Short mmCIF file of N, CA and C in Angstrom, two decimals:
data_model
loop_
_atom_site.label_atom_id
_atom_site.label_comp_id
_atom_site.label_asym_id
_atom_site.label_seq_id
_atom_site.Cartn_x
_atom_site.Cartn_y
_atom_site.Cartn_z
N ARG U 1 -7.97 -6.77 -16.15
CA ARG U 1 -7.60 -5.96 -17.20
C ARG U 1 -6.85 -4.62 -16.62
N MET U 2 -7.46 -4.02 -15.64
CA MET U 2 -6.86 -2.82 -15.07
C MET U 2 -5.43 -2.99 -14.57
N ARG U 3 -5.13 -4.15 -14.04
CA ARG U 3 -3.75 -4.39 -13.67
C ARG U 3 -2.78 -4.43 -14.91
N GLN U 4 -3.32 -4.85 -16.06
CA GLN U 4 -2.52 -4.97 -17.34
C GLN U 4 -2.27 -3.54 -17.91
N THR U 5 -3.41 -2.87 -18.07
CA THR U 5 -3.38 -1.61 -18.84
C THR U 5 -3.01 -0.36 -17.90
N GLN U 6 -3.46 -0.49 -16.76
CA GLN U 6 -3.26 0.66 -15.75
C GLN U 6 -3.94 1.94 -16.24
N SER U 7 -4.99 1.81 -17.06
CA SER U 7 -5.64 2.99 -17.59
C SER U 7 -6.72 3.38 -16.63
N ALA U 8 -6.99 4.73 -16.60
CA ALA U 8 -7.95 5.25 -15.74
C ALA U 8 -9.32 4.74 -15.94
N GLU U 9 -9.56 4.54 -17.24
CA GLU U 9 -10.95 4.08 -17.61
C GLU U 9 -11.17 2.64 -17.18
N ASP U 10 -10.18 1.79 -17.26
CA ASP U 10 -10.16 0.45 -16.70
C ASP U 10 -10.34 0.44 -15.13
N ARG U 11 -9.65 1.27 -14.54
CA ARG U 11 -9.66 1.40 -13.07
C ARG U 11 -11.06 1.85 -12.63
N GLN U 12 -11.69 2.77 -13.40
CA GLN U 12 -13.01 3.15 -12.91
C GLN U 12 -14.10 2.10 -13.15
N ARG U 13 -13.97 1.37 -14.25
CA ARG U 13 -14.82 0.24 -14.51
C ARG U 13 -14.70 -0.88 -13.46
N MET U 14 -13.44 -1.15 -13.05
CA MET U 14 -13.25 -2.13 -12.04
C MET U 14 -13.87 -1.78 -10.71
N VAL U 15 -13.67 -0.53 -10.32
CA VAL U 15 -14.24 -0.01 -9.09
C VAL U 15 -15.72 -0.07 -9.07
N ALA U 16 -16.27 0.35 -10.23
CA ALA U 16 -17.76 0.43 -10.40
C ALA U 16 -18.35 -1.06 -10.33
N ALA U 17 -17.59 -1.97 -10.98
CA ALA U 17 -18.08 -3.40 -10.94
C ALA U 17 -18.07 -4.01 -9.50
N PHE U 18 -16.96 -3.68 -8.76
CA PHE U 18 -16.96 -4.25 -7.40
C PHE U 18 -18.01 -3.39 -6.50
N GLN U 19 -18.23 -2.19 -6.71
CA GLN U 19 -19.28 -1.51 -6.00
C GLN U 19 -20.65 -2.03 -6.32
N THR U 20 -20.87 -2.40 -7.50
CA THR U 20 -22.17 -3.12 -7.87
C THR U 20 -22.36 -4.39 -7.18
N ALA U 21 -21.34 -5.16 -7.20
CA ALA U 21 -21.34 -6.52 -6.49
C ALA U 21 -21.57 -6.27 -5.03
N LEU U 22 -20.94 -5.30 -4.42
CA LEU U 22 -21.15 -4.93 -2.98
C LEU U 22 -22.58 -4.53 -2.68
N ALA U 23 -23.15 -3.81 -3.59
CA ALA U 23 -24.48 -3.34 -3.34
C ALA U 23 -25.43 -4.57 -3.29
N ARG U 24 -25.11 -5.58 -4.09
CA ARG U 24 -26.02 -6.70 -4.13
C ARG U 24 -25.77 -7.69 -3.03
N TYR U 25 -24.46 -7.76 -2.55
CA TYR U 25 -24.12 -8.75 -1.54
C TYR U 25 -23.31 -8.02 -0.43
N PRO U 26 -23.90 -7.04 0.28
CA PRO U 26 -23.12 -6.25 1.25
C PRO U 26 -22.61 -7.03 2.43
N HIS U 27 -23.19 -8.18 2.75
CA HIS U 27 -22.85 -8.98 3.91
C HIS U 27 -21.88 -10.16 3.52
N HIS U 28 -21.31 -10.11 2.44
CA HIS U 28 -20.39 -11.17 2.02
C HIS U 28 -18.99 -10.74 2.37
N ALA U 29 -18.47 -11.35 3.46
CA ALA U 29 -17.14 -10.93 3.99
C ALA U 29 -16.07 -11.06 2.92
N GLU U 30 -16.02 -12.16 2.27
CA GLU U 30 -14.95 -12.42 1.29
C GLU U 30 -15.03 -11.43 0.05
N LEU U 31 -16.18 -11.19 -0.33
CA LEU U 31 -16.38 -10.15 -1.49
C LEU U 31 -15.89 -8.75 -1.03
N ASN U 32 -16.23 -8.37 0.21
CA ASN U 32 -15.68 -7.12 0.75
C ASN U 32 -14.22 -7.15 0.76
N ALA U 33 -13.65 -8.25 1.25
CA ALA U 33 -12.13 -8.24 1.39
C ALA U 33 -11.44 -8.20 0.00
N VAL U 34 -12.01 -8.95 -0.91
CA VAL U 34 -11.33 -8.96 -2.29
C VAL U 34 -11.63 -7.54 -2.94
N SER U 35 -12.76 -7.01 -2.71
CA SER U 35 -13.00 -5.68 -3.21
C SER U 35 -11.96 -4.61 -2.60
N ALA U 36 -11.80 -4.75 -1.35
CA ALA U 36 -10.76 -3.87 -0.65
C ALA U 36 -9.41 -4.01 -1.32
N VAL U 37 -8.91 -5.26 -1.60
CA VAL U 37 -7.59 -5.41 -2.19
C VAL U 37 -7.66 -4.70 -3.59
N ASN U 38 -8.67 -4.87 -4.36
CA ASN U 38 -8.75 -4.32 -5.66
C ASN U 38 -8.88 -2.79 -5.59
N PHE U 39 -9.64 -2.23 -4.66
CA PHE U 39 -9.71 -0.79 -4.59
C PHE U 39 -8.38 -0.23 -4.24
N LEU U 40 -7.66 -0.95 -3.38
CA LEU U 40 -6.24 -0.43 -3.08
C LEU U 40 -5.44 -0.41 -4.30
N ALA U 41 -5.46 -1.39 -5.11
CA ALA U 41 -4.73 -1.59 -6.34
C ALA U 41 -5.14 -0.49 -7.34
N ALA U 42 -6.38 0.02 -7.30
CA ALA U 42 -6.84 1.00 -8.16
C ALA U 42 -6.48 2.42 -7.53
N GLY U 43 -5.88 2.50 -6.43
CA GLY U 43 -5.53 3.76 -5.90
C GLY U 43 -6.66 4.44 -5.09
N GLU U 44 -7.66 3.61 -4.74
CA GLU U 44 -8.78 4.12 -3.90
C GLU U 44 -8.53 3.78 -2.45
N LYS U 45 -7.60 4.34 -1.84
CA LYS U 45 -7.17 3.91 -0.49
C LYS U 45 -8.30 4.10 0.54
N GLU U 46 -8.96 5.24 0.54
CA GLU U 46 -10.03 5.44 1.52
C GLU U 46 -11.18 4.48 1.41
N LEU U 47 -11.59 4.14 0.08
CA LEU U 47 -12.60 3.09 -0.12
C LEU U 47 -12.07 1.78 0.23
N ALA U 48 -10.83 1.45 0.03
CA ALA U 48 -10.25 0.22 0.39
C ALA U 48 -10.28 0.00 1.94
N VAL U 49 -9.88 1.08 2.71
CA VAL U 49 -9.90 1.00 4.12
C VAL U 49 -11.34 0.71 4.62
N GLU U 50 -12.24 1.45 4.11
CA GLU U 50 -13.72 1.33 4.55
C GLU U 50 -14.20 -0.01 4.25
N THR U 51 -13.85 -0.54 3.08
CA THR U 51 -14.41 -1.89 2.74
C THR U 51 -13.69 -2.93 3.49
N ALA U 52 -12.39 -2.76 3.79
CA ALA U 52 -11.67 -3.81 4.68
C ALA U 52 -12.31 -3.85 6.07
N THR U 53 -12.64 -2.65 6.57
CA THR U 53 -13.35 -2.65 7.85
C THR U 53 -14.62 -3.31 7.85
N ARG U 54 -15.38 -3.23 6.75
CA ARG U 54 -16.68 -3.92 6.65
C ARG U 54 -16.32 -5.36 6.67
N ALA U 55 -15.45 -5.81 5.86
CA ALA U 55 -15.06 -7.23 5.72
C ALA U 55 -14.71 -7.88 7.08
N LEU U 56 -13.94 -7.05 7.91
CA LEU U 56 -13.65 -7.56 9.22
C LEU U 56 -14.83 -7.67 10.14
N ARG U 57 -15.68 -6.64 10.07
CA ARG U 57 -16.88 -6.59 10.90
C ARG U 57 -17.80 -7.78 10.49
N GLN U 58 -17.97 -8.05 9.30
CA GLN U 58 -18.80 -9.21 8.80
C GLN U 58 -18.12 -10.51 9.18
N ASP U 59 -16.89 -10.61 9.13
CA ASP U 59 -16.18 -11.79 9.44
C ASP U 59 -16.47 -12.12 10.95
N GLY U 60 -16.33 -11.07 11.77
CA GLY U 60 -16.68 -11.16 13.18
C GLY U 60 -18.00 -11.67 13.43
N ILE U 61 -19.02 -11.10 12.78
CA ILE U 61 -20.35 -11.62 12.84
C ILE U 61 -20.46 -13.09 12.39
N ASN U 62 -19.79 -13.47 11.38
CA ASN U 62 -19.87 -14.86 10.93
C ASN U 62 -19.22 -15.79 12.00
N HIS U 63 -18.20 -15.30 12.69
CA HIS U 63 -17.51 -16.16 13.72
C HIS U 63 -18.51 -16.25 14.91
N THR U 64 -19.19 -15.19 15.28
CA THR U 64 -20.08 -15.17 16.39
C THR U 64 -21.18 -16.21 16.17
N ALA U 65 -21.72 -16.17 14.91
CA ALA U 65 -22.82 -17.02 14.39
C ALA U 65 -22.41 -18.34 14.07
N LEU U 66 -21.09 -18.64 14.17
CA LEU U 66 -20.63 -19.94 13.79
C LEU U 66 -20.86 -20.38 12.37
N HIS U 67 -20.81 -19.36 11.45
CA HIS U 67 -20.91 -19.63 10.06
C HIS U 67 -19.54 -19.97 9.48
N THR U 68 -19.09 -21.17 9.81
CA THR U 68 -17.69 -21.61 9.50
C THR U 68 -17.40 -21.54 7.93
N ASP U 69 -18.44 -21.73 7.12
CA ASP U 69 -18.28 -21.67 5.71
C ASP U 69 -18.14 -20.31 5.16
N LYS U 70 -18.30 -19.26 6.04
CA LYS U 70 -18.18 -17.94 5.58
C LYS U 70 -17.11 -17.10 6.11
N TYR U 71 -16.26 -17.84 6.87
CA TYR U 71 -15.03 -17.23 7.47
C TYR U 71 -14.03 -16.70 6.44
N LEU U 72 -13.41 -15.63 6.64
CA LEU U 72 -12.32 -15.11 5.75
C LEU U 72 -11.21 -16.12 5.82
N PRO U 73 -10.58 -16.43 4.76
CA PRO U 73 -9.34 -17.22 4.74
C PRO U 73 -8.31 -16.43 5.56
N GLY U 74 -7.45 -17.23 6.31
CA GLY U 74 -6.42 -16.63 7.20
C GLY U 74 -5.59 -15.51 6.63
N GLN U 75 -5.01 -15.72 5.48
CA GLN U 75 -4.11 -14.68 4.82
C GLN U 75 -4.91 -13.45 4.47
N LEU U 76 -6.14 -13.64 3.90
CA LEU U 76 -6.98 -12.48 3.54
C LEU U 76 -7.44 -11.69 4.71
N ARG U 77 -7.66 -12.39 5.92
CA ARG U 77 -8.07 -11.70 7.13
C ARG U 77 -6.86 -10.86 7.55
N ILE U 78 -5.61 -11.34 7.50
CA ILE U 78 -4.42 -10.67 7.86
C ILE U 78 -4.32 -9.38 7.00
N GLN U 79 -4.51 -9.50 5.69
CA GLN U 79 -4.51 -8.33 4.86
C GLN U 79 -5.39 -7.32 5.29
N MET U 80 -6.68 -7.69 5.60
CA MET U 80 -7.72 -6.75 5.96
C MET U 80 -7.31 -6.06 7.33
N GLU U 81 -6.81 -6.77 8.19
CA GLU U 81 -6.35 -6.12 9.46
C GLU U 81 -5.25 -5.17 9.25
N GLN U 82 -4.40 -5.47 8.31
CA GLN U 82 -3.27 -4.51 7.99
C GLN U 82 -3.78 -3.20 7.27
N LEU U 83 -4.75 -3.47 6.42
CA LEU U 83 -5.44 -2.33 5.67
C LEU U 83 -6.33 -1.45 6.44
N ALA U 84 -7.11 -2.07 7.38
CA ALA U 84 -8.14 -1.37 8.19
C ALA U 84 -7.35 -0.69 9.27
#
């Protein structure tokens, strides 16, 4: 909805919703990455960079532990590298 309306209220709700999800699942690399993309879209660049960095850190842990089912998809990882 935020992308359609561009309203500040919708932007704040979207950011809050992703922050709630991240509080529940802080070690989910893809959730961190998707959140970073959405934070950037909402104009929250600092938060987006911080979240992208977390996504990359968790993806590295997943690779080390061979959690192949939890790897970031290639294009999303590239986006995180560019953002972080």
